[in-house]
Coordinates of N, CA and C in Angstrom, one line a residue:
X1097 N -32.1 140.5 2.9 CA -31.0 139.9 2.5 C -29.5 140.3 2.2
X1098 N -28.6 140.0 2.8 CA -27.0 140.5 1.9 C -26.4 139.0 1.1
X1099 N -25.6 140.3 0.3 CA -25.2 139.3 -1.1 C -23.6 140.1 -1.3
X1100 N -22.9 138.8 -0.6 CA -21.1 139.1 -0.7 C -21.0 139.5 -2.2
X1101 N -20.9 140.8 -2.9 CA -21.0 141.1 -4.2 C -19.3 141.5 -4.3
X1102 N -19.1 141.6 -6.0 CA -18.2 142.2 -6.4 C -18.5 142.6 -7.8
X1103 N -17.9 143.9 -8.5 CA -18.8 144.1 -9.6 C -18.0 143.4 -10.5
X1104 N -16.8 142.6 -10.7 CA -16.1 141.9 -11.5 C -16.1 140.4 -11.3
X1105 N -17.1 139.9 -10.5 CA -17.5 138.2 -10.5 C -18.3 138.1 -11.8
X1106 N -17.7 137.0 -12.7 CA -19.1 136.6 -13.4 C -20.2 135.7 -13.0
X1107 N -19.9 135.0 -11.8 CA -20.6 134.0 -10.7 C -21.8 135.3 -9.7
X1108 N -21.1 136.4 -9.6 CA -21.7 137.0 -9.2 C -22.9 138.2 -9.9
X1109 N -22.4 138.0 -11.0 CA -23.2 138.8 -12.3 C -24.4 137.6 -12.5
X1110 N -24.1 136.8 -12.6 CA -25.4 135.7 -13.3 C -26.2 135.6 -11.9
X1111 N -25.7 135.8 -10.3 CA -27.0 135.5 -9.2 C -27.7 137.1 -9.7
X1112 N -27.2 138.5 -9.9 CA -27.7 139.2 -9.6 C -28.8 139.8 -11.3
X1113 N -28.2 138.8 -12.4 CA -29.1 139.0 -13.5 C -30.4 138.0 -13.1
X1114 N -30.2 137.0 -12.2 CA -31.1 136.3 -12.2 C -32.4 137.3 -11.0
X1115 N -31.6 137.8 -10.3 CA -32.6 138.6 -9.2 C -33.0 139.5 -9.6
X1116 N -33.1 140.2 -11.0 CA -33.4 141.3 -11.5 C -34.4 140.7 -12.2
X1117 N -34.1 139.6 -13.2 CA -35.2 138.9 -13.7 C -36.5 138.5 -13.2
X1118 N -36.2 137.9 -11.7 CA -37.1 137.8 -10.6 C -38.0 138.7 -9.7
X1119 N -37.3 139.9 -10.1 CA -37.8 141.4 -9.5 C -37.2 141.4 -8.1
X1120 N -36.2 140.7 -7.8 CA -35.9 140.4 -6.6 C -34.8 141.6 -6.1
X1121 N -34.0 142.4 -6.9 CA -32.8 142.7 -6.8 C -32.8 143.7 -5.5
X1122 N -34.3 144.7 -5.6 CA -34.9 145.4 -4.9 C -34.2 145.1 -3.0
X1123 N -34.4 143.5 -3.1 CA -34.7 143.1 -1.7 C -33.2 142.7 -1.1
X1124 N -32.6 143.0 -2.4 CA -30.7 142.6 -1.9 C -30.1 143.7 -1.0
X1125 N -28.9 143.7 -0.4 CA -28.1 144.7 0.0 C -26.9 144.2 0.2
X1126 N -26.0 144.9 -1.0 CA -25.1 144.2 -1.6 C -23.9 144.6 -0.9
X1127 N -22.9 143.7 -0.4 CA -21.6 144.4 0.6 C -19.9 143.8 -0.5
X1128 N -19.8 145.0 -0.6 CA -18.5 144.7 -1.3 C -17.5 143.4 -0.7
X1129 N -17.0 142.8 -1.3 CA -16.1 141.4 -0.7 C -15.0 141.2 -1.6
X1130 N -13.9 141.2 -0.9 CA -12.6 141.1 -2.0 C -12.0 139.6 -1.6
X1131 N -11.9 139.0 -2.6 CA -11.7 137.5 -2.6 C -10.6 137.4 -3.7
X1132 N -10.1 136.2 -3.5 CA -8.9 135.6 -4.5 C -8.4 134.3 -4.4
X1133 N -8.2 133.3 -5.2 CA -7.8 132.6 -4.9 C -6.4 132.3 -4.2
X1134 N -5.6 133.6 -3.8 CA -4.4 133.7 -3.1 C -4.9 134.6 -1.8
X1135 N -5.9 135.0 -1.8 CA -6.7 136.3 -0.8 C -7.8 135.9 -0.3
X1136 N -7.6 135.7 1.2 CA -8.6 135.2 2.4 C -9.2 136.6 2.8
X1137 N -10.4 136.7 2.8 CA -11.4 137.4 3.7 C -11.9 136.9 4.7
X1138 N -11.2 136.9 5.9 CA -11.6 136.7 7.4 C -12.9 137.0 7.4
X1139 N -13.9 138.1 7.0 CA -15.2 138.4 7.4 C -16.0 137.4 6.8
X1140 N -15.6 137.2 5.3 CA -16.6 135.7 4.6 C -16.3 134.8 5.1
X1141 N -15.1 134.5 5.6 CA -14.8 133.1 5.9 C -15.5 132.8 6.9
X1142 N -16.1 133.3 8.0 CA -17.0 133.4 9.0 C -18.4 133.0 8.1
X1143 N -18.5 133.0 7.4 CA -19.5 132.5 6.8 C -20.0 131.4 5.6
X1144 N -18.9 131.9 4.7 CA -18.8 130.7 4.0 C -16.8 130.3 4.0
X1145 N -16.6 129.2 4.4 CA -15.6 128.4 4.8 C -14.9 128.4 2.7
X1146 N -15.5 128.6 2.2 CA -14.8 128.2 0.9 C -14.5 129.9 0.3
X1147 N -14.8 130.6 1.3 CA -14.2 131.8 1.1 C -14.2 132.1 -0.5
X1148 N -15.9 131.9 -0.9 CA -16.4 132.6 -2.2 C -17.1 133.4 -2.3
X1149 N -17.3 134.0 -3.2 CA -18.3 134.8 -3.6 C -19.1 134.3 -4.8
X1150 N -20.3 134.4 -5.1 CA -21.7 134.9 -4.2 C -21.4 134.0 -3.0
X1151 N -21.7 134.9 -2.0 CA -22.5 134.5 -0.6 C -23.7 134.7 -0.2
X1152 N -25.0 134.4 0.0 CA -25.8 135.0 0.5 C -26.2 134.7 1.6
X1153 N -26.6 135.9 2.6 CA -26.7 135.8 3.7 C -28.6 136.1 4.2
X1154 N -29.5 135.3 4.5 CA -30.6 135.5 4.5 C -31.0 136.2 5.8
X1155 N -32.0 136.6 6.2 CA -32.4 138.2 7.4 C -32.2 137.0 8.6
X1156 N -32.4 135.6 8.6 CA -32.2 134.8 9.7 C -31.3 134.2 10.2
X1157 N -30.1 134.8 9.1 CA -28.6 134.3 9.5 C -28.2 133.0 8.7
X1158 N -29.4 132.5 8.0 CA -28.7 131.2 7.1 C -28.1 132.0 6.3
X1159 N -27.1 130.7 5.7 CA -26.5 131.2 4.7 C -26.1 130.5 3.3
X1160 N -26.0 130.8 2.2 CA -26.7 130.0 0.9 C -25.1 130.2 0.0
X1161 N -24.3 129.5 -0.6 CA -23.6 129.3 -1.5 C -23.8 128.1 -2.2
X1162 N -23.2 128.1 -3.4 CA -22.9 129.0 -4.3 C -24.1 129.8 -5.0
X1163 N -23.4 130.1 -6.5 CA -24.4 130.7 -7.5 C -25.3 130.0 -8.2
X1164 N -25.4 128.5 -8.3 CA -26.4 127.9 -8.6 C -27.5 128.0 -7.5
X1165 N -27.0 127.6 -6.1 CA -28.0 127.2 -5.5 C -28.5 128.4 -5.2
X1166 N -28.0 129.9 -4.8 CA -28.8 131.2 -4.7 C -29.5 131.2 -6.0
X1167 N -29.1 131.0 -6.8 CA -30.4 131.1 -8.1 C -31.4 130.2 -8.0
X1168 N -31.2 128.9 -7.6 CA -32.4 128.1 -7.2 C -33.4 128.9 -5.7
X1169 N -32.8 128.8 -5.3 CA -33.0 130.0 -4.2 C -34.4 131.1 -4.7
X1170 N -33.5 131.9 -5.1 CA -34.3 132.8 -5.7 C -35.6 132.3 -6.5
X1171 N -35.3 132.1 -7.5 CA -36.5 131.1 -8.0 C -37.9 130.5 -7.3
X1172 N -37.0 130.0 -6.3 CA -38.2 129.4 -5.3 C -38.9 130.4 -4.3
X1173 N -37.9 131.6 -4.2 CA -38.7 132.8 -3.7 C -39.8 133.3 -4.7
X1174 N -39.4 133.5 -5.5 CA -40.0 134.5 -6.7 C -41.0 133.7 -7.5
X1175 N -41.1 132.1 -7.6 CA -41.9 131.3 -8.2 C -41.6 131.9 -9.3
X1176 N -40.1 131.6 -9.6 CA -39.5 131.6 -11.5 C -39.4 130.6 -11.9
X1177 N -39.4 130.4 -13.2 CA -39.3 129.0 -13.9 C -38.1 128.9 -14.7
X1178 N -37.0 129.4 -14.4 CA -35.6 129.4 -15.0 C -35.2 128.5 -15.2
X1179 N -35.7 127.3 -14.5 CA -34.7 126.4 -14.7 C -35.6 124.8 -15.1
X1180 N -36.7 125.2 -15.8 CA -37.3 124.5 -16.8 C -37.9 123.7 -15.7
X1181 N -39.1 123.0 -16.5 CA -39.8 121.9 -15.3 C -39.4 120.6 -16.3
X1182 N -40.2 119.3 -15.5 CA -40.2 118.1 -16.0 C -39.0 117.4 -16.6
X1183 N -38.7 116.9 -18.1 CA -37.9 116.5 -18.6 C -36.9 117.8 -19.3
X1184 N -37.7 119.1 -19.5 CA -36.7 119.9 -19.7 C -36.2 120.6 -18.9
X1185 N -35.8 120.6 -17.7 CA -35.0 120.9 -16.5 C -34.0 120.2 -17.0
X1186 N -33.6 119.5 -17.4 CA -32.2 118.5 -17.5 C -31.6 118.9 -18.5
X1187 N -32.2 119.4 -19.9 CA -31.2 120.0 -20.6 C -31.3 121.4 -20.4
X1188 N -31.6 122.2 -19.1 CA -31.8 123.6 -19.3 C -30.5 123.3 -18.3
X1189 N -30.7 122.4 -17.0 CA -29.1 122.4 -16.0 C -28.3 121.8 -16.6
X1190 N -28.1 121.2 -18.2 CA -26.9 120.9 -18.3 C -26.5 121.9 -19.3
X1191 N -27.3 122.9 -20.3 CA -26.8 123.9 -20.6 C -25.9 124.8 -19.6
X1192 N -26.9 124.9 -18.8 CA -26.3 125.8 -17.3 C -24.4 125.2 -16.7
X1193 N -24.9 123.8 -16.8 CA -23.6 123.4 -16.3 C -22.2 123.5 -17.5
X1194 N -22.6 123.4 -18.8 CA -21.2 123.8 -20.1 C -20.8 125.1 -19.7
X1195 N -22.0 126.1 -19.7 CA -21.5 127.4 -19.7 C -21.1 128.1 -18.4
X1196 N -21.4 127.3 -17.2 CA -21.1 127.2 -15.8 C -19.4 127.0 -15.8
X1197 N -19.4 125.7 -16.4 CA -17.9 125.2 -16.2 C -16.8 125.9 -17.5
X1198 N -17.4 126.3 -18.2 CA -16.9 127.7 -19.1 C -16.2 128.6 -18.2
X1199 N -16.9 129.3 -17.3 CA -16.6 130.6 -16.7 C -15.6 129.9 -15.6
X1200 N -15.7 128.6 -15.1 CA -14.8 128.2 -14.0 C -13.5 128.4 -15.3
X1201 N -13.1 127.5 -16.4 CA -11.9 127.7 -17.0 C -11.6 128.7 -17.3
X1202 N -12.6 129.9 -17.6 CA -12.1 131.1 -18.1 C -11.1 132.0 -16.5
X1203 N -11.7 131.5 -15.8 CA -11.2 132.3 -14.3 C -9.5 131.7 -13.9
X1204 N -9.5 130.7 -14.2 CA -8.7 129.4 -14.5 C -7.4 130.2 -15.4
X1205 N -8.3 130.1 -16.4 CA -7.1 131.1 -17.8 C -6.5 132.4 -17.5
X1206 N -7.6 133.2 -16.8 CA -7.3 134.3 -16.9 C -6.0 134.4 -15.5
X1207 N -6.3 133.4 -14.3 CA -5.3 133.7 -13.3 C -3.7 133.5 -13.8
X1208 N -3.9 132.4 -14.5 CA -2.6 131.9 -15.7 C -1.8 132.5 -16.3
X1209 N -2.7 133.5 -17.1 CA -2.3 134.5 -17.9 C -1.8 135.9 -17.3
X1210 N -2.4 136.0 -15.8 CA -1.8 137.2 -15.3 C -0.7 136.8 -14.8
X1211 N -0.2 135.7 -14.3 CA 1.2 135.6 -13.7 C 2.7 136.0 -14.6
X1212 N 3.3 136.3 -13.9 CA 4.6 136.6 -14.4 C 5.1 135.9 -15.3
X1213 N 5.7 136.1 -16.9 CA 5.8 135.3 -17.8 C 6.8 133.8 -17.4
X1214 N 7.7 134.2 -16.5 CA 8.5 133.1 -16.1 C 7.7 132.2 -15.2
X1215 N 7.0 132.3 -14.2 CA 5.7 131.7 -13.6 C 5.0 131.1 -14.8
X1216 N 4.8 131.5 -15.6 CA 3.5 131.0 -16.5 C 3.4 129.3 -17.3
X1217 N 2.3 128.6 -17.3 CA 2.7 127.4 -17.8 C 1.9 127.3 -19.5
X1218 N 3.1 127.1 -20.1 CA 2.6 126.8 -21.8 C 2.0 126.3 -21.8
X1219 N 1.6 125.0 -21.4 CA 0.9 124.1 -21.0 C -0.8 124.3 -21.1
X1220 N -0.5 124.8 -19.4 CA -2.1 125.2 -19.6 C -2.6 126.4 -20.2
X1221 N -1.7 127.5 -20.4 CA -2.0 128.5 -21.3 C -2.6 127.8 -22.7
X1222 N -2.3 127.1 -23.0 CA -2.4 126.3 -24.6 C -3.8 125.5 -24.3
X1223 N -3.8 124.7 -23.3 CA -5.0 123.7 -22.6 C -6.1 124.9 -22.2
X1224 N -6.3 126.1 -21.9 CA -7.3 127.0 -21.9 C -7.6 127.4 -23.0
X1225 N -6.8 127.8 -24.5 CA -6.7 128.6 -25.2 C -7.8 127.1 -25.9
X1226 N -7.8 125.6 -26.2 CA -8.0 125.1 -26.8 C -9.3 124.9 -26.2
X1227 N -9.8 124.9 -25.0 CA -10.9 124.9 -24.4 C -12.1 125.6 -25.0
X1228 N -11.4 127.1 -24.6 CA -12.1 128.1 -25.1 C -12.8 128.2 -26.4
X1229 N -11.9 127.5 -27.4 CA -12.1 127.8 -28.8 C -13.1 126.3 -29.0
X1230 N -13.1 125.2 -27.8 CA -14.2 124.4 -28.2 C -15.8 124.6 -28.0
X1231 N -15.3 125.0 -26.9 CA -16.7 125.8 -25.9 C -17.5 126.2 -27.0
X1232 N -16.9 127.7 -27.5 CA -17.5 128.5 -28.4 C -18.0 127.6 -29.8
X1233 N -17.0 127.1 -30.2 CA -17.3 125.9 -31.5 C -18.9 125.4 -31.1
X1234 N -19.0 124.8 -29.8 CA -19.9 123.9 -29.6 C -21.3 124.2 -29.2
X1235 N -21.8 125.4 -29.0 CA -22.5 126.4 -28.4 C -23.4 126.7 -29.3
X1236 N -24.6 126.8 -29.9 CA -25.4 127.5 -30.7 C -26.3 128.3 -30.1
X1237 N -26.6 129.5 -30.8 CA -27.5 130.7 -30.4 C -28.8 130.1 -30.0
X1238 N -29.1 130.5 -28.5 CA -30.3 130.1 -28.2 C -31.6 131.1 -28.8
X1239 N -32.3 130.4 -28.6 CA -33.6 130.5 -29.4 C -34.0 132.2 -28.6
X1240 N -34.4 133.5 -29.8 CA -34.4 134.7 -29.2 C -35.8 135.1 -28.2
X1241 N -35.4 135.7 -27.1 CA -36.4 136.0 -26.0 C -36.2 135.0 -25.0
X1242 N -36.2 134.3 -24.9 CA -35.5 133.1 -23.7 C -34.8 133.4 -22.8
X1243 N -35.1 133.4 -21.7 CA -34.0 133.5 -20.9 C -34.1 132.9 -19.8
X1244 N -33.5 131.4 -19.7 CA -33.4 130.6 -18.6 C -32.4 130.6 -18.0
X1245 N -31.6 129.6 -16.9 CA -30.6 129.9 -16.4 C -29.6 129.6 -17.4
X1246 N -29.7 128.8 -18.4 CA -28.7 128.3 -19.2 C -28.2 129.4 -20.3
X1247 N -29.1 130.2 -20.8 CA -29.0 131.4 -21.2 C -28.6 132.4 -21.0
X1248 N -29.1 132.7 -19.4 CA -28.0 133.7 -18.6 C -26.6 133.6 -18.3
X1249 N -26.3 132.2 -17.8 CA -24.9 131.3 -17.5 C -24.1 132.0 -19.0
X1250 N -24.8 131.4 -20.1 CA -24.2 131.6 -21.3 C -23.7 133.0 -21.6
X1251 N -24.9 133.9 -21.6 CA -24.4 135.6 -21.7 C -23.4 136.1 -20.8
X1252 N -23.5 135.5 -19.6 CA -22.5 135.8 -19.1 C -21.0 135.5 -18.9
X1253 N -21.1 134.2 -19.4 CA -19.9 133.4 -19.9 C -19.1 134.8 -21.2
X1254 N -19.6 135.1 -22.2 CA -19.4 135.8 -23.3 C -19.3 137.2 -23.0
X1255 N -20.1 137.8 -21.9 CA -19.7 138.7 -21.5 C -18.2 138.8 -20.8
X1256 N -18.0 137.9 -20.0 CA -16.6 137.7 -19.5 C -15.7 138.1 -20.8
X1257 N -15.7 136.8 -21.6 CA -14.7 136.9 -22.6 C -14.6 138.5 -23.3
X1258 N -15.6 139.3 -23.2 CA -15.6 140.4 -23.9 C -14.7 141.5 -22.6
X1259 N -15.2 141.0 -21.4 CA -14.3 142.1 -20.3 C -12.9 141.7 -19.7
X1260 N -12.6 140.5 -20.0 CA -11.4 140.0 -19.3 C -10.2 139.3 -21.0
X1261 N -10.8 138.8 -21.8 CA -10.1 138.4 -22.9 C -10.5 139.0 -24.4
X1262 N -11.0 140.1 -24.4 CA -10.8 140.6 -25.4 C -10.5 140.3 -27.0
X1263 N -9.2 140.1 -26.7 CA -8.2 139.7 -27.8 C -8.7 138.5 -28.3
X1264 N -9.5 137.6 -27.9 CA -10.2 136.5 -28.8 C -10.9 136.7 -29.5
X1265 N -11.7 138.0 -29.6 CA -12.5 138.0 -30.6 C -13.5 137.0 -30.6
X1266 N -14.2 136.2 -30.2 CA -15.3 135.1 -30.2 C -16.0 135.2 -31.4
X1267 N -16.3 136.8 -31.8 CA -17.7 136.6 -32.6 C -17.1 136.5 -34.3
X1268 N -16.0 136.5 -34.2 CA -15.7 136.0 -35.4 C -16.0 134.8 -36.2
X1269 N -16.7 134.5 -36.8 CA -17.4 133.6 -37.5 C -18.5 132.5 -37.0
X1270 N -18.9 133.6 -36.1 CA -20.4 132.8 -35.1 C -21.2 134.0 -35.1
X1271 N -21.8 134.6 -36.3 CA -22.5 135.5 -36.4 C -23.8 135.0 -35.8
X1272 N -24.8 134.1 -35.7 CA -25.8 133.6 -34.8 C -25.7 133.9 -33.4
X1273 N -24.3 133.5 -32.8 CA -24.2 133.3 -31.6 C -24.0 135.0 -31.1
X1274 N -23.0 135.8 -31.9 CA -22.6 137.4 -31.9 C -24.4 138.2 -32.0
X1275 N -25.6 137.3 -33.1 CA -26.6 138.5 -32.7 C -27.4 138.0 -32.0
X1276 N -27.3 136.9 -31.2 CA -28.0 136.6 -29.8 C -27.6 137.2 -29.0
X1277 N -26.2 137.4 -28.5 CA -25.7 138.1 -27.2 C -26.1 139.3 -27.5
X1278 N -26.2 139.8 -28.6 CA -26.2 141.7 -28.7 C -27.8 141.5 -28.2
X1279 N -28.7 140.7 -28.6 CA -30.2 140.8 -27.9 C -30.6 140.9 -27.3
X1280 N -29.5 140.0 -26.4 CA -29.8 139.4 -25.0 C -29.1 140.6 -24.1
X1281 N -28.0 141.1 -25.0 CA -27.3 142.1 -23.7 C -28.0 143.0 -23.9
X1282 N -28.9 143.6 -24.5 CA -30.1 145.0 -24.2 C -31.1 144.6 -23.0
X1283 N -31.3 143.3 -22.8 CA -31.8 143.1 -21.4 C -31.7 144.0 -20.4
X1284 N -32.8 144.3 -19.5 CA -32.8 145.8 -18.1 C -31.6 144.8 -17.6
X1285 N -31.9 143.6 -17.1 CA -31.1 142.7 -16.2 C -29.6 142.3 -16.1
X1286 N -29.1 142.6 -17.7 CA -27.9 142.5 -18.4 C -27.3 144.2 -18.5
X1287 N -27.7 145.1 -18.5 CA -27.5 146.6 -18.7 C -27.3 147.0 -17.1
X1288 N -27.9 146.4 -16.1 CA -28.0 146.7 -14.6 C -27.1 146.0 -14.0
X1289 N -26.1 145.1 -14.5 CA -25.2 144.1 -14.0 C -23.5 144.1 -14.7
X1290 N -23.6 145.3 -15.6 CA -22.6 145.4 -16.2 C -21.4 145.2 -15.3
X1291 N -20.4 144.3 -15.9 CA -18.9 144.4 -15.2 C -18.2 145.6 -15.2
X1292 N -17.5 146.2 -14.2 CA -16.8 147.0 -14.3 C -15.5 146.8 -13.4
X1293 N -14.4 147.1 -14.1 CA -12.9 147.3 -12.9 C -13.1 148.2 -12.3
X1294 N -13.1 147.8 -11.1 CA -13.1 148.6 -9.8 C -13.4 148.2 -8.4

Protein backbone atom coordinates (compact mmCIF):
# COMPACT_ATOMS: atom_id res chain seq x y z
CA UNK A 1 0.00 0.00 0.00
CA UNK A 2 1.24 3.48 -0.87
CA UNK A 3 0.46 6.40 1.40
CA UNK A 4 0.88 9.96 0.18
CA UNK A 5 2.59 11.40 3.24
CA UNK A 6 4.17 14.44 4.86
CA UNK A 7 6.04 14.65 8.18
CA UNK A 8 4.12 17.84 9.08
CA UNK A 9 0.51 16.94 8.33
CA UNK A 10 -1.56 16.18 11.44
CA UNK A 11 -4.03 14.21 9.33
CA UNK A 12 -1.23 12.01 7.99
CA UNK A 13 0.03 11.60 11.54
CA UNK A 14 -3.40 10.40 12.68
CA UNK A 15 -3.37 7.73 9.95
CA UNK A 16 0.17 6.67 10.81
CA UNK A 17 -0.63 6.40 14.52
CA UNK A 18 -3.57 4.13 13.68
CA UNK A 19 -1.33 2.06 11.39
CA UNK A 20 1.19 1.64 14.22
CA UNK A 21 -1.50 0.85 16.79
CA UNK A 22 -2.90 -1.87 14.50
CA UNK A 23 0.45 -3.32 13.42
CA UNK A 24 0.10 -2.20 9.80
CA UNK A 25 2.86 0.41 9.56
CA UNK A 26 5.36 -1.99 7.99
CA UNK A 27 2.89 -2.69 5.17
CA UNK A 28 2.92 0.95 4.06
CA UNK A 29 5.22 2.59 1.55
CA UNK A 30 5.19 6.31 2.31
CA UNK A 31 5.60 8.74 -0.56
CA UNK A 32 6.58 12.30 0.34
CA UNK A 33 3.88 14.46 -1.24
CA UNK A 34 3.93 18.24 -1.01
CA UNK A 35 0.56 20.00 -1.21
CA UNK A 36 -0.94 23.23 0.05
CA UNK A 37 -4.02 25.37 -0.21
CA UNK A 38 -2.46 27.13 -3.18
CA UNK A 39 -0.04 24.36 -4.17
CA UNK A 40 -1.30 21.73 -6.61
CA UNK A 41 0.55 18.44 -6.82
CA UNK A 42 -0.14 17.08 -10.30
CA UNK A 43 0.89 13.51 -9.44
CA UNK A 44 -1.46 13.42 -6.46
CA UNK A 45 -4.24 15.15 -8.38
CA UNK A 46 -4.36 12.18 -10.74
CA UNK A 47 -5.19 9.93 -7.77
CA UNK A 48 -7.11 12.33 -5.55
CA UNK A 49 -8.95 15.24 -7.19
CA UNK A 50 -9.10 16.98 -3.80
CA UNK A 51 -5.28 17.36 -3.89
CA UNK A 52 -5.11 16.42 -0.20
CA UNK A 53 -3.07 14.12 1.98
CA UNK A 54 -3.28 11.53 3.31
CA UNK A 55 -4.26 9.52 0.27
CA UNK A 56 -3.91 5.75 0.33
CA UNK A 57 -3.38 3.76 -2.87
CA UNK A 58 -4.02 0.04 -2.47
CA UNK A 59 -2.00 -2.62 -4.28
CA UNK A 60 -4.87 -3.14 -6.73
CA UNK A 61 -4.94 0.58 -7.58
CA UNK A 62 -8.01 1.50 -5.53
CA UNK A 63 -7.61 4.92 -3.91
CA UNK A 64 -8.93 5.76 -0.44
CA UNK A 65 -9.17 9.21 1.15
CA UNK A 66 -9.62 11.09 3.65
CA UNK A 67 -7.95 10.38 7.01
CA UNK A 68 -11.07 9.00 8.71
CA UNK A 69 -11.86 6.67 5.81
CA UNK A 70 -8.25 5.43 5.72
CA UNK A 71 -8.34 4.80 9.48
CA UNK A 72 -11.59 2.87 9.11
CA UNK A 73 -10.03 0.84 6.29
CA UNK A 74 -7.04 -0.01 8.49
CA UNK A 75 -9.36 -1.10 11.31
CA UNK A 76 -11.30 -3.30 8.93
CA UNK A 77 -8.09 -4.76 7.53
CA UNK A 78 -6.59 -5.50 10.95
CA UNK A 79 -9.77 -6.37 12.82
CA UNK A 80 -9.24 -3.38 15.12
CA UNK A 81 -11.84 -1.72 17.31
CA UNK A 82 -10.71 1.89 17.41
CA UNK A 83 -14.19 3.13 16.48
CA UNK A 84 -16.18 1.44 19.22
CA UNK A 85 -19.14 -0.85 18.75
CA UNK A 86 -22.86 -0.53 19.28
CA UNK A 87 -24.07 2.63 20.96
CA UNK A 88 -20.51 3.50 22.08
CA UNK A 89 -19.52 3.97 18.42
CA UNK A 90 -21.47 7.22 18.18
CA UNK A 91 -19.77 8.66 21.25
CA UNK A 92 -16.37 7.74 19.82
CA UNK A 93 -17.20 9.22 16.41
CA UNK A 94 -18.54 12.41 17.99
CA UNK A 95 -15.30 12.89 19.95
CA UNK A 96 -13.40 12.24 16.74
CA UNK A 97 -15.49 14.81 14.87
CA UNK A 98 -14.79 17.45 17.52
CA UNK A 99 -11.04 16.86 17.53
CA UNK A 100 -10.87 16.54 13.73
CA UNK A 101 -12.79 19.80 13.24
CA UNK A 102 -10.40 21.38 15.73
CA UNK A 103 -7.53 20.28 13.48
CA UNK A 104 -9.31 21.76 10.44
CA UNK A 105 -9.65 25.08 12.30
CA UNK A 106 -6.00 25.01 13.38
CA UNK A 107 -4.86 24.50 9.78
CA UNK A 108 -6.91 27.53 8.68
CA UNK A 109 -5.71 29.50 11.72
CA UNK A 110 -2.09 28.84 10.80
CA UNK A 111 -2.74 29.69 7.15
CA UNK A 112 -4.19 33.06 8.13
CA UNK A 113 -1.51 33.75 10.76
CA UNK A 114 1.33 33.16 8.29
CA UNK A 115 0.01 35.58 5.69
CA UNK A 116 1.70 38.97 5.35
CA UNK A 117 0.43 41.26 8.14
CA UNK A 118 -1.30 43.58 5.67
CA UNK A 119 -3.26 40.64 4.25
CA UNK A 120 -4.35 39.12 7.56
CA UNK A 121 -7.92 39.35 8.74
CA UNK A 122 -8.02 40.49 12.37
CA UNK A 123 -11.57 39.15 12.60
CA UNK A 124 -10.57 35.68 11.43
CA UNK A 125 -7.58 35.53 13.74
CA UNK A 126 -9.73 36.56 16.69
CA UNK A 127 -12.37 33.95 15.77
CA UNK A 128 -9.78 31.19 15.47
CA UNK A 129 -8.26 32.16 18.83
CA UNK A 130 -11.71 32.09 20.46
CA UNK A 131 -12.54 28.69 18.92
CA UNK A 132 -9.19 27.28 20.05
CA UNK A 133 -9.82 28.35 23.64
CA UNK A 134 -13.40 27.07 23.53
CA UNK A 135 -12.28 23.68 22.24
CA UNK A 136 -9.59 23.35 24.88
CA UNK A 137 -12.04 24.33 27.60
CA UNK A 138 -14.61 21.82 26.31
CA UNK A 139 -12.53 18.66 26.16
CA UNK A 140 -11.71 16.66 29.25
CA UNK A 141 -8.91 14.20 29.78
CA UNK A 142 -9.86 10.76 28.42
CA UNK A 143 -9.49 7.67 30.63
CA UNK A 144 -5.85 6.58 30.93
CA UNK A 145 -4.79 3.73 28.68
CA UNK A 146 -7.63 4.04 26.20
CA UNK A 147 -6.68 4.73 22.56
CA UNK A 148 -9.69 4.96 20.27
CA UNK A 149 -9.98 7.18 17.18
CA UNK A 150 -11.30 10.09 19.28
CA UNK A 151 -8.36 9.88 21.69
CA UNK A 152 -5.84 9.55 18.89
CA UNK A 153 -7.24 12.58 17.06
CA UNK A 154 -7.30 14.67 20.24
CA UNK A 155 -3.66 13.77 20.92
CA UNK A 156 -2.75 14.75 17.35
CA UNK A 157 -4.54 18.10 17.76
CA UNK A 158 -2.68 18.84 21.00
CA UNK A 159 0.61 17.82 19.39
CA UNK A 160 -0.15 20.15 16.47
CA UNK A 161 -0.73 22.98 18.95
CA UNK A 162 2.74 22.33 20.37
CA UNK A 163 4.23 22.09 16.87
CA UNK A 164 2.67 25.19 15.31
CA UNK A 165 1.20 27.24 18.18
CA UNK A 166 3.61 26.82 21.09
CA UNK A 167 2.85 30.39 22.19
CA UNK A 168 -0.73 29.42 23.10
CA UNK A 169 0.38 27.49 26.19
CA UNK A 170 -2.66 25.21 26.20
CA UNK A 171 -1.53 23.28 29.32
CA UNK A 172 -2.04 26.26 31.61
CA UNK A 173 -5.11 25.69 33.75
CA UNK A 174 -5.65 22.23 32.26
CA UNK A 175 -3.50 19.89 34.40
CA UNK A 176 -5.61 16.75 33.84
CA UNK A 177 -5.54 17.16 30.05
CA UNK A 178 -1.80 17.92 30.13
CA UNK A 179 -1.15 14.83 32.25
CA UNK A 180 -3.22 12.63 29.93
CA UNK A 181 -1.43 14.03 26.87
CA UNK A 182 2.01 13.42 28.41
CA UNK A 183 1.11 9.79 29.08
CA UNK A 184 -0.47 9.30 25.66
CA UNK A 185 2.58 10.86 23.96
CA UNK A 186 4.73 8.08 25.43
CA UNK A 187 2.90 5.46 23.34
CA UNK A 188 5.21 3.91 20.71
CA UNK A 189 2.79 4.98 17.95
CA UNK A 190 3.10 8.63 19.00
CA UNK A 191 6.88 8.49 19.32
CA UNK A 192 7.23 6.85 15.88
CA UNK A 193 5.18 9.59 14.21
CA UNK A 194 6.52 12.78 15.77
CA UNK A 195 6.00 15.74 13.43
CA UNK A 196 9.12 17.34 12.00
CA UNK A 197 9.58 20.51 10.01
CA UNK A 198 11.46 19.30 7.01
